[in-house]
Amino acid sequence: QRVDLSLMESQLACLSTTAAGALNSTPGTPPPGRRGTAHESIAPYQAFKCKDGEYFVIGTGNDAQFRKLCEIIGKPELADDERFLTNGDRVNARDELIPILNGLFANKTRDEWWDLIGGHGFPCGPVRNVKEAFDCEQAQYRKMTLEMDHPVAGHIKVPAHPAKFSRTALADGTNAPVLHPPMLGEHTEETLINLCGMHPTEVDMLEDEGIVSCWRGNNKKNVENFA
């Protein structure tokens, strides 16, 4: 079978419940509005700005998780407030709840909230920049950074493949060799000879006529043409 997948389709699928709500809404109903990081049907479930200007995300998917959050942040009374008793209540009273939480999260830095809230049984975490994301403990444990030598750029680092397979070796430096991102035309000659059955002289003719380009190592001509 042929697997056909596009970035657009992937993004549409990631809309999940927001997409389902829009697709099944009554004709004439306005589409869901933009909510930034907030969830359409769960509250609170979004990023909050912290004391240091950085952001921290929490996602309380049920009433027990919301109660736990309230206890951790020192506001247990919010869980008993009749405006916020259930998720439906909190969604309806979002405009009242979120300003309260915004004020609370502004009292500590992003990392202080992470130390306080992390590991209590509901989704949460700091919003990191790209460098922080790759340097974090989980990304390091999952080997999401590969290092290698490149024929032109020298020693480089690149993101690893996100999927891990139990029986298939990936180029992570342990189960399979790590190969650098190929130069333009690096495998043209190999492909034409081994897969297409061409003779090396035929490949040379195609290259001389400008039909194909072949990278044959880190020499001055190749660096000028492909770097």
Short mmCIF file of C-alpha atoms in Angstrom, two decimals:
data_model
loop_
_atom_site.label_atom_id
_atom_site.label_comp_id
_atom_site.label_asym_id
_atom_site.label_seq_id
_atom_site.Cartn_x
_atom_site.Cartn_y
_atom_site.Cartn_z
CA GLN A 1 0.00 0.00 0.00
CA ARG A 2 1.00 3.62 -0.48
CA VAL A 3 0.86 5.87 2.57
CA ASP A 4 -0.26 9.35 1.55
CA LEU A 5 0.01 12.09 4.19
CA SER A 6 0.26 15.87 4.08
CA LEU A 7 1.08 18.57 6.60
CA MET A 8 -2.33 20.17 6.01
CA GLU A 9 -4.18 16.95 6.80
CA SER A 10 -2.06 16.42 9.90
CA GLN A 11 -2.93 19.89 11.17
CA LEU A 12 -6.63 19.40 10.49
CA ALA A 13 -6.58 16.11 12.42
CA CYS A 14 -4.85 17.85 15.35
CA LEU A 15 -7.86 20.15 15.70
CA SER A 16 -9.56 17.15 17.33
CA THR A 17 -12.56 18.21 19.45
CA THR A 18 -12.56 21.74 18.02
CA ALA A 19 -12.96 20.26 14.54
CA ALA A 20 -15.66 17.85 15.71
CA GLY A 21 -17.61 20.70 17.27
CA ALA A 22 -17.44 22.77 14.10
CA LEU A 23 -18.29 19.88 11.78
CA ASN A 24 -21.32 18.84 13.83
CA SER A 25 -22.67 22.26 14.70
CA THR A 26 -26.14 23.35 13.69
CA PRO A 27 -26.24 25.06 10.29
CA GLY A 28 -25.80 28.80 10.75
CA THR A 29 -23.86 28.44 14.00
CA PRO A 30 -20.71 30.62 13.98
CA PRO A 31 -17.47 28.60 13.87
CA PRO A 32 -15.37 28.36 17.05
CA GLY A 33 -13.49 31.57 17.74
CA ARG A 34 -9.79 31.98 18.33
CA ARG A 35 -8.77 31.25 21.90
CA GLY A 36 -4.98 31.31 21.69
CA THR A 37 -3.70 28.45 23.85
CA ALA A 38 -7.06 27.91 25.59
CA HIS A 39 -9.18 24.79 25.06
CA GLU A 40 -12.66 25.28 23.64
CA SER A 41 -14.47 22.95 26.05
CA ILE A 42 -12.17 22.62 29.09
CA ALA A 43 -11.23 25.29 31.62
CA PRO A 44 -8.68 26.04 32.81
CA TYR A 45 -6.61 24.56 30.00
CA GLN A 46 -4.14 27.12 28.65
CA ALA A 47 -0.90 29.05 29.15
CA PHE A 48 -0.52 31.64 31.89
CA LYS A 49 2.03 34.46 32.01
CA CYS A 50 4.35 34.26 34.98
CA LYS A 51 6.33 36.75 37.05
CA ASP A 52 9.39 36.54 34.79
CA GLY A 53 7.40 37.08 31.59
CA GLU A 54 7.59 33.40 30.65
CA TYR A 55 4.55 31.13 30.33
CA PHE A 56 3.34 28.03 32.13
CA VAL A 57 0.64 25.69 30.76
CA ILE A 58 -1.89 23.78 32.84
CA GLY A 59 -4.68 21.47 31.72
CA THR A 60 -7.21 20.35 34.31
CA GLY A 61 -9.33 17.88 32.41
CA ASN A 62 -11.77 17.07 35.19
CA ASP A 63 -13.11 18.39 38.47
CA ALA A 64 -10.71 16.38 40.64
CA GLN A 65 -7.74 17.80 38.78
CA PHE A 66 -9.07 21.32 39.16
CA ARG A 67 -9.48 20.79 42.90
CA LYS A 68 -5.90 19.52 43.12
CA LEU A 69 -4.68 22.59 41.23
CA CYS A 70 -6.54 24.89 43.61
CA GLU A 71 -4.96 23.17 46.60
CA ILE A 72 -1.46 23.42 45.16
CA ILE A 73 -1.69 27.11 44.31
CA GLY A 74 -3.09 27.93 47.75
CA LYS A 75 -6.65 28.72 46.69
CA PRO A 76 -8.72 25.65 47.70
CA GLU A 77 -11.82 27.82 48.03
CA LEU A 78 -11.97 28.21 44.24
CA ALA A 79 -12.91 24.53 43.88
CA ASP A 80 -15.96 25.11 46.10
CA ASP A 81 -17.00 28.33 44.43
CA GLU A 82 -20.41 27.69 42.86
CA ARG A 83 -19.22 29.39 39.68
CA PHE A 84 -16.47 26.79 39.19
CA LEU A 85 -17.86 23.53 40.61
CA THR A 86 -17.86 21.57 37.35
CA ASN A 87 -16.00 21.86 34.09
CA GLY A 88 -19.20 23.09 32.43
CA ASP A 89 -19.47 25.79 35.09
CA ARG A 90 -15.86 26.80 34.57
CA VAL A 91 -16.24 26.97 30.80
CA ASN A 92 -19.32 29.18 31.19
CA ALA A 93 -17.52 31.34 33.77
CA ARG A 94 -14.22 31.37 31.90
CA ASP A 95 -14.14 35.16 31.81
CA GLU A 96 -14.30 35.20 35.62
CA LEU A 97 -11.95 32.30 36.35
CA ILE A 98 -9.06 33.09 34.01
CA PRO A 99 -8.38 36.61 35.37
CA ILE A 100 -8.16 35.12 38.87
CA LEU A 101 -5.62 32.55 37.71
CA ASN A 102 -3.72 35.15 35.68
CA GLY A 103 -3.24 37.14 38.88
CA LEU A 104 -2.05 34.09 40.79
CA PHE A 105 0.43 32.91 38.17
CA ALA A 106 1.95 36.38 38.02
CA ASN A 107 3.27 35.85 41.55
CA LYS A 108 5.92 33.24 40.69
CA THR A 109 8.36 32.55 37.88
CA ARG A 110 7.77 29.87 35.29
CA ASP A 111 10.28 27.47 36.84
CA GLU A 112 8.93 28.09 40.35
CA TRP A 113 5.50 27.00 39.14
CA TRP A 114 7.03 23.94 37.48
CA ASP A 115 8.70 22.93 40.75
CA LEU A 116 5.43 23.47 42.63
CA ILE A 117 2.85 21.99 40.24
CA GLY A 118 4.72 19.33 38.26
CA GLY A 119 4.03 15.69 39.07
CA HIS A 120 0.58 16.08 40.62
CA GLY A 121 -1.42 14.04 38.13
CA PHE A 122 -2.59 16.51 35.51
CA PRO A 123 -1.01 17.98 32.37
CA CYS A 124 1.22 20.97 32.99
CA GLY A 125 4.60 22.30 32.03
CA PRO A 126 6.74 25.31 31.19
CA VAL A 127 6.64 26.87 27.73
CA ARG A 128 10.27 26.54 26.66
CA ASN A 129 12.25 28.09 23.88
CA VAL A 130 13.71 25.74 21.26
CA LYS A 131 17.09 25.38 22.97
CA GLU A 132 15.48 24.70 26.34
CA ALA A 133 13.19 22.11 24.79
CA PHE A 134 16.11 20.08 23.41
CA ASP A 135 18.13 20.48 26.60
CA CYS A 136 15.35 19.35 28.94
CA GLU A 137 15.67 16.03 30.76
CA GLN A 138 12.92 14.26 28.81
CA ALA A 139 14.33 15.24 25.41
CA GLN A 140 17.78 14.09 26.51
CA TYR A 141 16.39 10.79 27.78
CA ARG A 142 14.57 10.23 24.50
CA LYS A 143 17.73 11.03 22.53
CA MET A 144 16.12 13.77 20.50
CA THR A 145 19.44 15.36 19.53
CA LEU A 146 21.83 13.66 17.11
CA GLU A 147 25.44 14.78 16.62
CA MET A 148 27.46 14.03 13.50
CA ASP A 149 30.21 15.27 11.21
CA HIS A 150 29.12 16.98 7.99
CA PRO A 151 31.42 17.16 4.94
CA VAL A 152 30.89 20.92 4.58
CA ALA A 153 29.42 22.27 7.81
CA GLY A 154 31.69 20.34 10.17
CA HIS A 155 30.33 18.99 13.44
CA ILE A 156 26.57 19.57 13.62
CA LYS A 157 23.53 18.71 15.72
CA VAL A 158 20.11 17.85 14.27
CA PRO A 159 16.75 16.73 15.70
CA ALA A 160 16.24 12.97 15.88
CA HIS A 161 13.25 11.01 14.59
CA PRO A 162 10.41 11.28 17.14
CA ALA A 163 9.18 7.68 16.76
CA LYS A 164 10.89 4.85 18.59
CA PHE A 165 10.45 1.27 17.31
CA SER A 166 10.98 -1.85 19.42
CA ARG A 167 12.20 -4.00 16.52
CA THR A 168 13.43 -1.55 13.91
CA ALA A 169 16.82 0.12 14.22
CA LEU A 170 16.91 3.89 13.83
CA ALA A 171 19.94 6.07 13.16
CA ASP A 172 20.45 7.15 16.76
CA GLY A 173 24.07 6.12 17.15
CA THR A 174 23.27 2.94 19.10
CA ASN A 175 21.13 0.69 16.89
CA ALA A 176 22.20 2.12 13.54
CA PRO A 177 24.89 4.54 12.31
CA VAL A 178 24.14 8.25 12.25
CA LEU A 179 24.43 9.69 8.75
CA HIS A 180 24.70 13.38 7.96
CA PRO A 181 21.96 15.15 5.94
CA PRO A 182 22.97 14.38 2.34
CA MET A 183 24.44 16.98 0.05
CA LEU A 184 22.53 17.75 -3.11
CA GLY A 185 23.37 14.94 -5.52
CA GLU A 186 25.39 12.96 -3.00
CA HIS A 187 23.64 9.70 -3.85
CA THR A 188 22.75 10.40 -7.48
CA GLU A 189 25.56 8.33 -8.96
CA GLU A 190 25.00 5.44 -6.53
CA THR A 191 21.26 5.40 -7.26
CA LEU A 192 21.60 5.51 -11.05
CA ILE A 193 24.19 2.71 -11.06
CA ASN A 194 22.78 0.37 -8.41
CA LEU A 195 19.04 0.88 -8.91
CA CYS A 196 18.76 1.94 -12.53
CA GLY A 197 21.54 -0.25 -13.90
CA MET A 198 23.47 2.56 -15.57
CA HIS A 199 27.16 2.35 -16.35
CA PRO A 200 29.38 4.99 -14.69
CA THR A 201 30.17 6.47 -18.11
CA GLU A 202 26.43 6.99 -18.73
CA VAL A 203 26.15 8.88 -15.46
CA ASP A 204 29.14 11.02 -16.48
CA MET A 205 27.40 11.85 -19.77
CA LEU A 206 24.22 12.89 -17.97
CA GLU A 207 26.25 15.07 -15.65
CA ASP A 208 28.21 16.66 -18.50
CA GLU A 209 24.91 17.54 -20.19
CA GLY A 210 23.60 19.14 -16.98
CA ILE A 211 20.78 16.60 -16.58
CA VAL A 212 21.95 15.38 -13.17
CA SER A 213 24.36 16.64 -10.51
CA CYS A 214 26.62 14.35 -8.52
CA TRP A 215 28.38 15.08 -5.26
CA ARG A 216 31.60 13.07 -5.10
CA GLY A 217 33.24 14.23 -1.91
CA ASN A 218 34.48 17.30 -0.12
CA ASN A 219 36.59 18.91 -2.81
CA LYS A 220 36.76 22.58 -3.78
CA LYS A 221 34.53 22.21 -6.86
CA ASN A 222 31.81 20.41 -4.94
CA VAL A 223 31.88 22.90 -2.07
CA GLU A 224 31.49 25.81 -4.48
CA ASN A 225 28.63 24.16 -6.36
CA PHE A 226 26.61 22.74 -3.48
CA ALA A 227 27.42 24.62 -0.27
#
